[in-house]
Short mmCIF file of C-alpha atoms in Angstrom, two decimals:
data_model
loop_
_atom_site.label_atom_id
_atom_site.label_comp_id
_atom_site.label_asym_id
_atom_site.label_seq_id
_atom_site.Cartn_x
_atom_site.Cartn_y
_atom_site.Cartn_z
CA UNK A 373 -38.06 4.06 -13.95
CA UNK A 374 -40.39 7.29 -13.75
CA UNK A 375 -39.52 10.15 -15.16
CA UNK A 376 -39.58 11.74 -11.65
CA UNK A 377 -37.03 9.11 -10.16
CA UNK A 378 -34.86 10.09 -13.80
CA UNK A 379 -34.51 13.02 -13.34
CA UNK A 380 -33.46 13.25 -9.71
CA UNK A 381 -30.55 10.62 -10.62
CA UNK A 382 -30.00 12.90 -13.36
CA UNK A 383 -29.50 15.84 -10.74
CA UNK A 384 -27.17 13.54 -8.24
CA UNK A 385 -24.84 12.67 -11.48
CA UNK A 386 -25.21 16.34 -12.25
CA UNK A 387 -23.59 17.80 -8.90
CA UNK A 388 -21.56 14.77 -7.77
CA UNK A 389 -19.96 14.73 -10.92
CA UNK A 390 -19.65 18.56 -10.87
CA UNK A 391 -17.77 18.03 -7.38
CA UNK A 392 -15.39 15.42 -8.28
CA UNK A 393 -14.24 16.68 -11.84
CA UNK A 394 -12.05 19.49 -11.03
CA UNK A 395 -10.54 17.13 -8.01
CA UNK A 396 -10.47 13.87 -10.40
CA UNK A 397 -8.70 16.02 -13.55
CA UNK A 398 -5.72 16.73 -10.67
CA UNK A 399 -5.89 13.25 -9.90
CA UNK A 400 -6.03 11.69 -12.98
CA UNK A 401 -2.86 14.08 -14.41
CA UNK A 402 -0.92 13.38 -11.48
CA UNK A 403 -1.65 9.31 -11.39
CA UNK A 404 -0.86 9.52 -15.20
CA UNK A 405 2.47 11.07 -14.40
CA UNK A 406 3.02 8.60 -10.97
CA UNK A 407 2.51 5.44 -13.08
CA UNK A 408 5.86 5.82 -14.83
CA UNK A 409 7.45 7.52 -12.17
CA UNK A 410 10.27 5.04 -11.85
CA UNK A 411 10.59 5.13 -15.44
CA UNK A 412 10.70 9.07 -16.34
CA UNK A 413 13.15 9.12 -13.14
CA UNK A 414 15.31 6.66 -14.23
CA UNK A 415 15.58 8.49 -17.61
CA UNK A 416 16.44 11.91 -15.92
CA UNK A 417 18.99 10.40 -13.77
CA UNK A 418 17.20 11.15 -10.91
CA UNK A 419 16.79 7.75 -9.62
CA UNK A 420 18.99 5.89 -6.92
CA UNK A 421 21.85 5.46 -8.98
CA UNK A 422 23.04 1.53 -8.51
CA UNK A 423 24.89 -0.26 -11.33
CA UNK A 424 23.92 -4.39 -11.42
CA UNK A 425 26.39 -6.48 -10.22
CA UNK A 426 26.13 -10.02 -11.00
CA UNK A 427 27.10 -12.39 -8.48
CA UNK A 428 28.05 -9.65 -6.14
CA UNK A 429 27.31 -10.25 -2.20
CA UNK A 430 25.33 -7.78 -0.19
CA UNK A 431 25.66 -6.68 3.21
CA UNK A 432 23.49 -7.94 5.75
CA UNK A 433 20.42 -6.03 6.72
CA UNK A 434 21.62 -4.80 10.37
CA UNK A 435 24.79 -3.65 8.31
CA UNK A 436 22.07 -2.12 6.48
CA UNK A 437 20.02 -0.25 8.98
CA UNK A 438 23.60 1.23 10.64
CA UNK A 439 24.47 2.67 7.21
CA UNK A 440 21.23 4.23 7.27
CA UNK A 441 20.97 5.29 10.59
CA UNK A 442 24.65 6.73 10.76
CA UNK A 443 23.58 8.92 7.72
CA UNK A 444 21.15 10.72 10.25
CA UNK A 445 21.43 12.61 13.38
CA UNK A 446 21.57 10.93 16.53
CA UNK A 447 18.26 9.69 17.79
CA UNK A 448 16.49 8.81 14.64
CA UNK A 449 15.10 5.16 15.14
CA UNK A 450 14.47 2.51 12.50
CA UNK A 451 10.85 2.29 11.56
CA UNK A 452 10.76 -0.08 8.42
CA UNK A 453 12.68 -2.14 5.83
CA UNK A 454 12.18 -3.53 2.46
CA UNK A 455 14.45 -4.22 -0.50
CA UNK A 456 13.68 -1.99 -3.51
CA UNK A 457 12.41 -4.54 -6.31
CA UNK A 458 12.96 -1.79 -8.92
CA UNK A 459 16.58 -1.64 -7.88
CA UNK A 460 18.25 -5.14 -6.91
CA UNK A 461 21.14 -4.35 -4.72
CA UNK A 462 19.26 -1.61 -2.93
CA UNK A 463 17.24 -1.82 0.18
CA UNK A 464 15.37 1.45 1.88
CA UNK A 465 15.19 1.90 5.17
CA UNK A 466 12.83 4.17 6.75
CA UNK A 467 14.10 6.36 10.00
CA UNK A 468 11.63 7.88 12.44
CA UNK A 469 12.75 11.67 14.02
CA UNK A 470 13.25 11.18 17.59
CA UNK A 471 9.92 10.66 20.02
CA UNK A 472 7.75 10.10 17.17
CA UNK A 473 6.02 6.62 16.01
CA UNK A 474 4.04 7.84 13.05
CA UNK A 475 4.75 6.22 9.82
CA UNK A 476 3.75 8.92 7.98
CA UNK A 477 6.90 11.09 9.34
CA UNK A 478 9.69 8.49 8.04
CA UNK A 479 12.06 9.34 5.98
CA UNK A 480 13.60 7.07 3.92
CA UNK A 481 17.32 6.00 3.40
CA UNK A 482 18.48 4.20 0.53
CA UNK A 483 21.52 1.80 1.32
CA UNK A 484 23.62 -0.10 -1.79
CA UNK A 485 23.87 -3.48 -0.13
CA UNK A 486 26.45 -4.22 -2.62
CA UNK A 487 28.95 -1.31 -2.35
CA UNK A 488 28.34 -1.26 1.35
CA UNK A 489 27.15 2.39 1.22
CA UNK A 490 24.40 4.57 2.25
CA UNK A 491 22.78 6.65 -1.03
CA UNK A 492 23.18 10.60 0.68
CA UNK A 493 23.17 12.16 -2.21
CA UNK A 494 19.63 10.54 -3.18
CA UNK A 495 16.79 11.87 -1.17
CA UNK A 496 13.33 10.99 -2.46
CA UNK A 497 11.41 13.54 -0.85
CA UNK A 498 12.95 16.02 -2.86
CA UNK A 499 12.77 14.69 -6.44
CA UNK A 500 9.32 15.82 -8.39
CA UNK A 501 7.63 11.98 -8.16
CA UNK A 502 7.85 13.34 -4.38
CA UNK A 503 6.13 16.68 -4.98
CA UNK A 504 3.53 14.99 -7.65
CA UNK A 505 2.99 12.01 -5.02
CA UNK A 506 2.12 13.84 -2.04
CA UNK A 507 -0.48 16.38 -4.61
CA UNK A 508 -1.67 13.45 -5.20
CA UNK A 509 -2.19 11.49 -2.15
CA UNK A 510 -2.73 14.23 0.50
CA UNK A 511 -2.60 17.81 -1.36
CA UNK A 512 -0.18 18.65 1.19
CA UNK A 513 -2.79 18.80 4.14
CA UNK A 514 -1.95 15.68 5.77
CA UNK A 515 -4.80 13.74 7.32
CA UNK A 516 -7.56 16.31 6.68
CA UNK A 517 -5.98 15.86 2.40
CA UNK A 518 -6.24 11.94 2.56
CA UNK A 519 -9.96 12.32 4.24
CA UNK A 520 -10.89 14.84 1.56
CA UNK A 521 -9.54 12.78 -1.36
CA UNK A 522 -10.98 9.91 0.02
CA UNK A 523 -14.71 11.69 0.36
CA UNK A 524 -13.81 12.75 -3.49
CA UNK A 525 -13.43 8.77 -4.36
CA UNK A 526 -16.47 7.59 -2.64
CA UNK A 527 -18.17 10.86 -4.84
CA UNK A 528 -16.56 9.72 -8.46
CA UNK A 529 -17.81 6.19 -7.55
CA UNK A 530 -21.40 7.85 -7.02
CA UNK A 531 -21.13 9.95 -10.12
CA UNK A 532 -20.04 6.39 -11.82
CA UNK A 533 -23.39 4.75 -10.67
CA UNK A 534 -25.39 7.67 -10.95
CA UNK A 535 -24.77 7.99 -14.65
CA UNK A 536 -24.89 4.31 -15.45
CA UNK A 537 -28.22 4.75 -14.28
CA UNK A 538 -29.11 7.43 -16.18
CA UNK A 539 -27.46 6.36 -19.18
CA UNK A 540 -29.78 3.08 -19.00
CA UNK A 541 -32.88 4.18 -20.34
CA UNK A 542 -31.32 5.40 -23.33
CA UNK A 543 -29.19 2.40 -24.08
CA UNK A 544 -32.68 0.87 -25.71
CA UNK A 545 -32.85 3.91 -28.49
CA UNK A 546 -29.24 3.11 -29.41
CA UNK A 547 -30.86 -0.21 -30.88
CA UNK A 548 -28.60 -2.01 -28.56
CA UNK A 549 -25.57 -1.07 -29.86
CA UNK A 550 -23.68 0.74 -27.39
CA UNK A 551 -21.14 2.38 -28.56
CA UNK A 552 -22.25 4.30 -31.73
CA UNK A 553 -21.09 7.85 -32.21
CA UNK A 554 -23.90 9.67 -33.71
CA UNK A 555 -21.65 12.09 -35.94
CA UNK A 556 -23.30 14.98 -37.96
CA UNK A 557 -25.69 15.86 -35.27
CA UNK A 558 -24.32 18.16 -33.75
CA UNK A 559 -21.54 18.31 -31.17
CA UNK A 560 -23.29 18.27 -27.92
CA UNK A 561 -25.03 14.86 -29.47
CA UNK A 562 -21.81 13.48 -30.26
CA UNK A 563 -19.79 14.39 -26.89
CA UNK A 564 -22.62 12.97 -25.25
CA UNK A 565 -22.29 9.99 -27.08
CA UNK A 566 -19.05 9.86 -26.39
CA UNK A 567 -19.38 10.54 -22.71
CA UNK A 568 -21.79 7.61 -22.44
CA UNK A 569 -19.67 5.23 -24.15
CA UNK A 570 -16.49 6.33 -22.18
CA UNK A 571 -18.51 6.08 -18.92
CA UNK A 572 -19.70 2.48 -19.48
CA UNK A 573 -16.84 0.78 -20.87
CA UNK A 574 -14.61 2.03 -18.27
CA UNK A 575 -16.72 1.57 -15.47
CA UNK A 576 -15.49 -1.07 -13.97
CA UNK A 577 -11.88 0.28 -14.18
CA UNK A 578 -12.88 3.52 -12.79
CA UNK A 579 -14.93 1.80 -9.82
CA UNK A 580 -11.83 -0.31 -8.67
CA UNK A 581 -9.25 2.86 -8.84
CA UNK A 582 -11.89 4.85 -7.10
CA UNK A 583 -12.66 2.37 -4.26
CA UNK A 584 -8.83 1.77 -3.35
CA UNK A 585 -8.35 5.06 -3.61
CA UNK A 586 -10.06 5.69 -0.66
CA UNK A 587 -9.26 2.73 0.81
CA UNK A 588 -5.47 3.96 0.46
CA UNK A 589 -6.77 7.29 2.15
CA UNK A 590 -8.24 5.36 4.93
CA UNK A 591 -4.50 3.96 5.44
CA UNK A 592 -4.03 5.50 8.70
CA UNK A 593 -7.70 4.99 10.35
CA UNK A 594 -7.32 1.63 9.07
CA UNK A 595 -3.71 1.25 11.19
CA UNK A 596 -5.19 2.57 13.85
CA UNK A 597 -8.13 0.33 14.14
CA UNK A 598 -5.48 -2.42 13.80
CA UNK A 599 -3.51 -1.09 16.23
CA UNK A 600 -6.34 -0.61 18.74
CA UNK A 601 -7.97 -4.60 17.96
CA UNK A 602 -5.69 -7.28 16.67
CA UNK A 603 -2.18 -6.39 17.60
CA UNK A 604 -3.70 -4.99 21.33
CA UNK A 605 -4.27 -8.85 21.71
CA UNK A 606 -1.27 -10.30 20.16
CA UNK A 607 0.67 -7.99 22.06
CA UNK A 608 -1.51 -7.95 25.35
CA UNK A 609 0.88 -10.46 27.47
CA UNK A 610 3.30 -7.97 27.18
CA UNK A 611 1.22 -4.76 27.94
CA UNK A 612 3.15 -2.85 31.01
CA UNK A 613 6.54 -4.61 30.09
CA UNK A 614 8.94 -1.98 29.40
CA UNK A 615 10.60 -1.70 25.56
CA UNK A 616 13.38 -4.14 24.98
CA UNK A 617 16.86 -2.75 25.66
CA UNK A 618 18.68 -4.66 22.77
CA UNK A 619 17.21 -6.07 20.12
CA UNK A 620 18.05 -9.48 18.06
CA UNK A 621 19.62 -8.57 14.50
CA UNK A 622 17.37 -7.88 12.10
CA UNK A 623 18.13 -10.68 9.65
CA UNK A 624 17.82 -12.98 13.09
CA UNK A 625 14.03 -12.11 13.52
CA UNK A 626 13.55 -12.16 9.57
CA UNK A 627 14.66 -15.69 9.32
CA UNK A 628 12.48 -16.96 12.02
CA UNK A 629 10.09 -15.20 10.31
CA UNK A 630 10.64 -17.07 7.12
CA UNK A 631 11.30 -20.75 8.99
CA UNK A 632 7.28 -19.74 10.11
CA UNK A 633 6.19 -19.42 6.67
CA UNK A 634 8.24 -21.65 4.41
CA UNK A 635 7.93 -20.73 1.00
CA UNK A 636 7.67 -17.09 2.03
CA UNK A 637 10.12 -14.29 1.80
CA UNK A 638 10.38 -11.09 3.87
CA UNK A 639 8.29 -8.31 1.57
CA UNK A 640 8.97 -5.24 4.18
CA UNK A 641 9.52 -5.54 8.15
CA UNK A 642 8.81 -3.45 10.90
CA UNK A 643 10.58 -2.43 13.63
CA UNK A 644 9.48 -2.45 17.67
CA UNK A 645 7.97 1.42 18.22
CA UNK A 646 5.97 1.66 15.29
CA UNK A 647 1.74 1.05 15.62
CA UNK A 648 1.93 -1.55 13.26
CA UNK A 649 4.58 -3.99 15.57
CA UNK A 650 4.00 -2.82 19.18
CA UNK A 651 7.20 -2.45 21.58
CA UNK A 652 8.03 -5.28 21.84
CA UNK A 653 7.83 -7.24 18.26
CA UNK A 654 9.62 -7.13 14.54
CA UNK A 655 6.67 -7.65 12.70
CA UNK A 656 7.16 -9.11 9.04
CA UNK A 657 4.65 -9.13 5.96
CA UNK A 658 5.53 -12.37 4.08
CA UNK A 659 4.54 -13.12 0.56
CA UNK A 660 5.43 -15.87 -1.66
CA UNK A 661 7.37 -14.98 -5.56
CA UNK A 662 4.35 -16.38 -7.37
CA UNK A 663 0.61 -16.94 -7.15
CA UNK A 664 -2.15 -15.35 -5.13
CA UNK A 665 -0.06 -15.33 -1.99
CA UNK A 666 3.04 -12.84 -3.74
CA UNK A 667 -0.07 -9.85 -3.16
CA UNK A 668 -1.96 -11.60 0.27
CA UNK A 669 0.61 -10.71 2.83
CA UNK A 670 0.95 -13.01 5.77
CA UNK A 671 2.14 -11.51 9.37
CA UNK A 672 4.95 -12.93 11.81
CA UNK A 673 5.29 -10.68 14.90
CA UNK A 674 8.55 -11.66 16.28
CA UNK A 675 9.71 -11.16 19.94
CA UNK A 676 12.25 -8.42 19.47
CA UNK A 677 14.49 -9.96 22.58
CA UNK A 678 14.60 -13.22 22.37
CA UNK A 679 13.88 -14.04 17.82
CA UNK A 680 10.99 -16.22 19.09
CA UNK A 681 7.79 -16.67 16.79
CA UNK A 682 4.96 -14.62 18.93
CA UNK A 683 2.17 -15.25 16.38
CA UNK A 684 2.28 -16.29 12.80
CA UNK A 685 -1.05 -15.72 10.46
CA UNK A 686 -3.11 -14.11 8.23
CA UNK A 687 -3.22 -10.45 8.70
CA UNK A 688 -6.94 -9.02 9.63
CA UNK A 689 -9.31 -8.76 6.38
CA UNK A 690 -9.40 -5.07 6.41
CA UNK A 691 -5.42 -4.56 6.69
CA UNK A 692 -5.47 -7.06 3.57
CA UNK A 693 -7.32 -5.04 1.95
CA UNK A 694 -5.52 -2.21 2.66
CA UNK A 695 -2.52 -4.29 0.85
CA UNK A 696 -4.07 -5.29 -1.83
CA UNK A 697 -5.75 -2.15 -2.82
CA UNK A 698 -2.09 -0.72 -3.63
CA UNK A 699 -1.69 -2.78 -6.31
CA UNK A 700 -4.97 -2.67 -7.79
CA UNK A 701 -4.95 1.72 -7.86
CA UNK A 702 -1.27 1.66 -8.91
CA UNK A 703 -1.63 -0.86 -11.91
CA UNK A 704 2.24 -1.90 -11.04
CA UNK A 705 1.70 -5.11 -10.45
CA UNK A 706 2.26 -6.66 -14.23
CA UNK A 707 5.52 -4.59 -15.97
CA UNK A 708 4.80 -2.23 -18.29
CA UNK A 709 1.89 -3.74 -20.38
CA UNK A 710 -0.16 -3.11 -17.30
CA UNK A 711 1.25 0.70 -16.98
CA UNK A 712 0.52 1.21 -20.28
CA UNK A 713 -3.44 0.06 -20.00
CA UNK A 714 -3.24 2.33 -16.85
CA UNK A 715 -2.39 5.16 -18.83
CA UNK A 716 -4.66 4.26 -21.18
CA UNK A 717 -7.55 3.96 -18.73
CA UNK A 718 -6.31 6.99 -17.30
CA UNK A 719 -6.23 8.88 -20.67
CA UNK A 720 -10.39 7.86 -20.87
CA UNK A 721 -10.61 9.39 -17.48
CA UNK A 722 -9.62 12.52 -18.35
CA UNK A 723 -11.54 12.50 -21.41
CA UNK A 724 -14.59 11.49 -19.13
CA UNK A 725 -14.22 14.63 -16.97
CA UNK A 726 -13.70 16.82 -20.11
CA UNK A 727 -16.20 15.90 -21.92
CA UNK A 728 -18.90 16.07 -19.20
CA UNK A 729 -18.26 19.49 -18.03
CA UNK A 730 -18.69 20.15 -21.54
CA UNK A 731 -22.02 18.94 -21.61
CA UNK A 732 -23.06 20.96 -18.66
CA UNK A 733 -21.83 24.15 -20.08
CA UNK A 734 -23.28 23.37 -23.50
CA UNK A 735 -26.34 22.64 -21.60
CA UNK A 736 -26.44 25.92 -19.40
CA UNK A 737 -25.41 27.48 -22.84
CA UNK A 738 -28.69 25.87 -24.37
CA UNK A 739 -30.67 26.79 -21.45
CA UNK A 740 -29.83 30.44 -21.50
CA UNK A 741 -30.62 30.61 -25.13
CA UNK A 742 -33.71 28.32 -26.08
CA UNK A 743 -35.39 29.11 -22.24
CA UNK A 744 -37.02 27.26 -20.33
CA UNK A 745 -37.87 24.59 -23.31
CA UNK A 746 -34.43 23.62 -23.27
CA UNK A 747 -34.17 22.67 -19.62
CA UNK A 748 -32.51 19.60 -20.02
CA UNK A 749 -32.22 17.57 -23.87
CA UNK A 750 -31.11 14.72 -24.18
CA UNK A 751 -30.70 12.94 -28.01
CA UNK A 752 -31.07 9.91 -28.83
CA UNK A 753 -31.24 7.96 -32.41
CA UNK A 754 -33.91 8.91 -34.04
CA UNK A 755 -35.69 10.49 -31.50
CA UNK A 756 -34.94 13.18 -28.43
CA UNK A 757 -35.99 13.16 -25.36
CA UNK A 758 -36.49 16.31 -23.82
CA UNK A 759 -37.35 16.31 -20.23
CA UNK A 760 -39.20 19.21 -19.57
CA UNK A 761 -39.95 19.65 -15.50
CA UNK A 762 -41.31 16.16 -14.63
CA UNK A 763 -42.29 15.05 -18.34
CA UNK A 764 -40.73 12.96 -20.86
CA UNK A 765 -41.59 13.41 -24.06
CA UNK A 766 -41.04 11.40 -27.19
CA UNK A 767 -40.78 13.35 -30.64
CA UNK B 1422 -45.00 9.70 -20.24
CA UNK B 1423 -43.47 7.61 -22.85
CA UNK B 1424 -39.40 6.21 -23.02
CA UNK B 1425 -37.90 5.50 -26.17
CA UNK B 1426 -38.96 2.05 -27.55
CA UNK B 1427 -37.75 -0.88 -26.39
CA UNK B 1428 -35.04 -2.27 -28.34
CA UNK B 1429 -36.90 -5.33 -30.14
CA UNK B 1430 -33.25 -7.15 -30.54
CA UNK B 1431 -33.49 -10.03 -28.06
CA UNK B 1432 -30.18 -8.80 -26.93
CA UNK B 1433 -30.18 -6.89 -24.03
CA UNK B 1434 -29.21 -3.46 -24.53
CA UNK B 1435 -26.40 -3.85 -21.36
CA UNK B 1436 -24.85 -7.30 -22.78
CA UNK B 1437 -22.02 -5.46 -23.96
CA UNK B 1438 -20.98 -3.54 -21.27
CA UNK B 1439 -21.82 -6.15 -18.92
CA UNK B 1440 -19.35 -8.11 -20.80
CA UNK B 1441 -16.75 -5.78 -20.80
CA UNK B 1442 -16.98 -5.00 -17.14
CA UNK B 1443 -16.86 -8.50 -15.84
CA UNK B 1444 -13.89 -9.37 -18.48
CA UNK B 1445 -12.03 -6.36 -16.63
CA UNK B 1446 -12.94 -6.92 -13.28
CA UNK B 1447 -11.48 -10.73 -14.08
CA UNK B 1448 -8.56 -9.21 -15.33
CA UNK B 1449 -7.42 -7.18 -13.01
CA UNK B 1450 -7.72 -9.78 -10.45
CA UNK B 1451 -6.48 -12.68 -12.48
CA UNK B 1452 -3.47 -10.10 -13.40
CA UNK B 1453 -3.21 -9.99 -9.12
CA UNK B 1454 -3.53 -13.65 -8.42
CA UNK B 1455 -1.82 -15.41 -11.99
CA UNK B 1456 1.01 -14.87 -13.82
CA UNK B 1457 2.20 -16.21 -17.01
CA UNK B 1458 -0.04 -16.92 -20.24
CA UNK B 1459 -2.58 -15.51 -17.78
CA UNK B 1460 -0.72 -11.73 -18.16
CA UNK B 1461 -0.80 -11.88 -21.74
CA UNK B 1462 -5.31 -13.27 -21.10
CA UNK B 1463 -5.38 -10.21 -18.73
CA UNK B 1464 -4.08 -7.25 -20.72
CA UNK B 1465 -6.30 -8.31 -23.64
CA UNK B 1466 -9.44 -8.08 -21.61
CA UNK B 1467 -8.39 -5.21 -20.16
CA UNK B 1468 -7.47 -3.66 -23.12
CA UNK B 1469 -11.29 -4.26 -24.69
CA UNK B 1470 -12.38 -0.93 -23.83
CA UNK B 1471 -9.58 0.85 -25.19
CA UNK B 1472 -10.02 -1.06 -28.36
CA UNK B 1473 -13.88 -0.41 -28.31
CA UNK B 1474 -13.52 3.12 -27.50
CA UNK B 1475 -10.78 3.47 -30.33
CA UNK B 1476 -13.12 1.85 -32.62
CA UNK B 1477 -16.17 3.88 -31.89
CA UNK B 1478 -13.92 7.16 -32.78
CA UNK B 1479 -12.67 5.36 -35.92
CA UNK B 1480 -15.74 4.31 -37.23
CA UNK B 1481 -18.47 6.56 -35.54
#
């Protein structure tokens, strides 16, 4: 690598880094927070409160949906369902305003299935996991939030690379030991030390949180791309047909869903009048308790009049991916051992973004002071490099 | 122009992290895919960095 081609890598780490810090220190406190959520909710008693009942026998799911829609003003529509795995004995159901078919306007329900009762006193949106979630995913703004968190992502990823880059040359004076802390030399030697070591040991962890992130962003492009391609052709014999008038119970469609997929259990349904199911369908995303398939969702559109199997498969790559990347950026997909590495990983993030702005305002701090000589130093073991406008120099 | 000198350890200088990223990349998605012994496999590897990290601040 030339000291020219350095340098400008040097200068891309610089400013994408610079970009992303201020946007990845909210992130990174708020994820930290979000990946115990259940947990510090739980312990404040702000959780859905349901006590386990052993043996007890639930309500069906149409039972369900009524409870939930009947705690809503007329006109609301079902949009989705799924049984809260955090909470056995509760299900959420997910009510659409009236006209609307975005997702992204549901508000959710909680139901007991056990005590037969929907959860009124418990609304999510208005607990602090709700307030710290949406900072998080959108920063309030919606669409034009998700796009610029997502831009943000694909940045931290850059800064990722662009350092690793950097970093590489100077891997070799470290006599191959990455990983040593060069204490005594000063602090801006030792932060960038520890910056480096940080940086490459969680890179991999950082890349994968990064790229789901804004693949999670991308959620709704994604849907509608889906929307527009593979369900406009599972759905297209039914184009111009008007919406069903009644619809087969839910738990109906669900176990025609299931009979299509044996070994498979319901993992969240939608209803007809959302853009993931069409008018005219139930569509289901199946998984299986164990093994590769319990994250790989399978999809059953079911005809929403008559419980007949319309199409039973794989869902498209991309809405897979979509799927899995929730998983993979949440870390909740292993109990708490996996949390706590989150946090861990998390904790390293931080500590990333720290510790490089403190190198670039111990650098401008240098700069001001020593001149132009001091344009950009970097040390390594028993030597320092000190790029100086297109040289590199070895003392 | 010169660059530092080239470590003369026939180790390369990225075995290491190379290491450590493919052990968490396998992790995570074993962690995804497996369950079981595999967990307890996964959390170690992905734990590596935290222990490295730990140990570079412990022992400089």
């Amino acid at each position: 690598m030339t000291a020219r081609t350095l340098q400008r890598w040097t200068v891309l780490h610089r400013w994408s880094s610079l970009f992303v810090t201020a946007n990845l220190l909210l992130l990174s406190l708020t994820g930290l927070f979000l990946i115990f959520h259940h947990e510090v909710d739980d312990a404040l008693g702000l959780g859905p409160k349901v006590e386990p009942r052993a043996g007890a026998v639930p309500i069906s799911m149409s039972r369900t949906v009524e409870l939930a829609l009947a705690a809503r003003p007329p006109g609301w529509t079902p949009s989705t369902f799924f049984e809260d795995k955090e909470h056995p004995g509760l299900a959420g159901v997910a009510l659409l305003p009236p006209g609307s078919k975005d997702l992204n306007e549901g508000k959710i329900t909680y139901v007991d299935q056990v005590a037969g009762r929907a959860l009124t006193d418990y609304d999510p949106e208005k607990t602090f996991s709700y307030f710290v979630l949406r900072l998080h995913t959108d920063l309030f703004l919606g669409l034009g939030g998700s796009l610029y968190l997502a831009l943000v992502g694909l940045a931290f990823f850059f800064a990722l690379v662009s350092g690793a880059v950097v970093y590489a040359p100077f891997v070799r004076g470290l006599g191959g030991a990455v990983g040593s802390l060069r204490r005594g030399r000063g602090t801006r030697t030792f932060q960038l030390d520890l910056h480096n070591l940080v940086g490459v040991l969680t890179l991999v962890w950082c890349s994968v949180v990064a790229l789901t992130g804004v693949v999670l962003e991308l959620s709704r492009p994604i849907i509608a791309i889906y929307q527009m391609t593979d369900l406009a052709r599972l759905t297209a014999p039914y184009r111009g047909q008007p919406a069903p008038a009644t619809l087969v119970p839910l738990e109906q469609a669900a176990a025609a869903a299931e009979k299509a997929w044996p070994g498979h259990r319901v993992e969240f349904a939608l209803f007809p009048g959302t853009p993931l199911s069409g008018d005219h369908h139930f569509a289901f995303f199946m998984a299986t308790e164990t093994g590769v398939s319990k994250r790989v969702f399978k999809l059953t559109m079911i005809d929403a009049a008559t419980g007949a199997v319309t199409a039973a498969q794989e869902a498209p790559w991309y809405v897979k991916t979509l799927l899995i990347s929730g998983p993979l950026h949440f870390g909740d997909y292993a109990g708490l051992p996996l949390k706590l590495l989150w946090a861990g990983f998390t904790v390293l993030t931080i500590l990333l973004c720290v510790g490089g702005l403190y190198l670039t305002f111990a650098r401008l701090r240098a700069r001001r002071q020593g001149g132009a000589g001091a344009k950009s130093a970097v040390a390594v073991p028993d030597r320092t490099v000190a790029a100086v406008g297109e040289e590199v120099v070895t003392r | 122009m010169r660059f530092p000198a080239v470590n003369p350890s026939r180790r390369s200088p990225w075995t290491l992290p190379a290491l450590v990223g493919a052990g968490s990349l396998f992790a995570l998605l074993a962690a995804l895919a497996l369950e079981g012994v595999w967990d307890v496999l996964s959390w170690a590897l992905l734990a590596l960095p935290l222990v490295l990290v730990g140990r570079a601040l412990w022992k400089g």
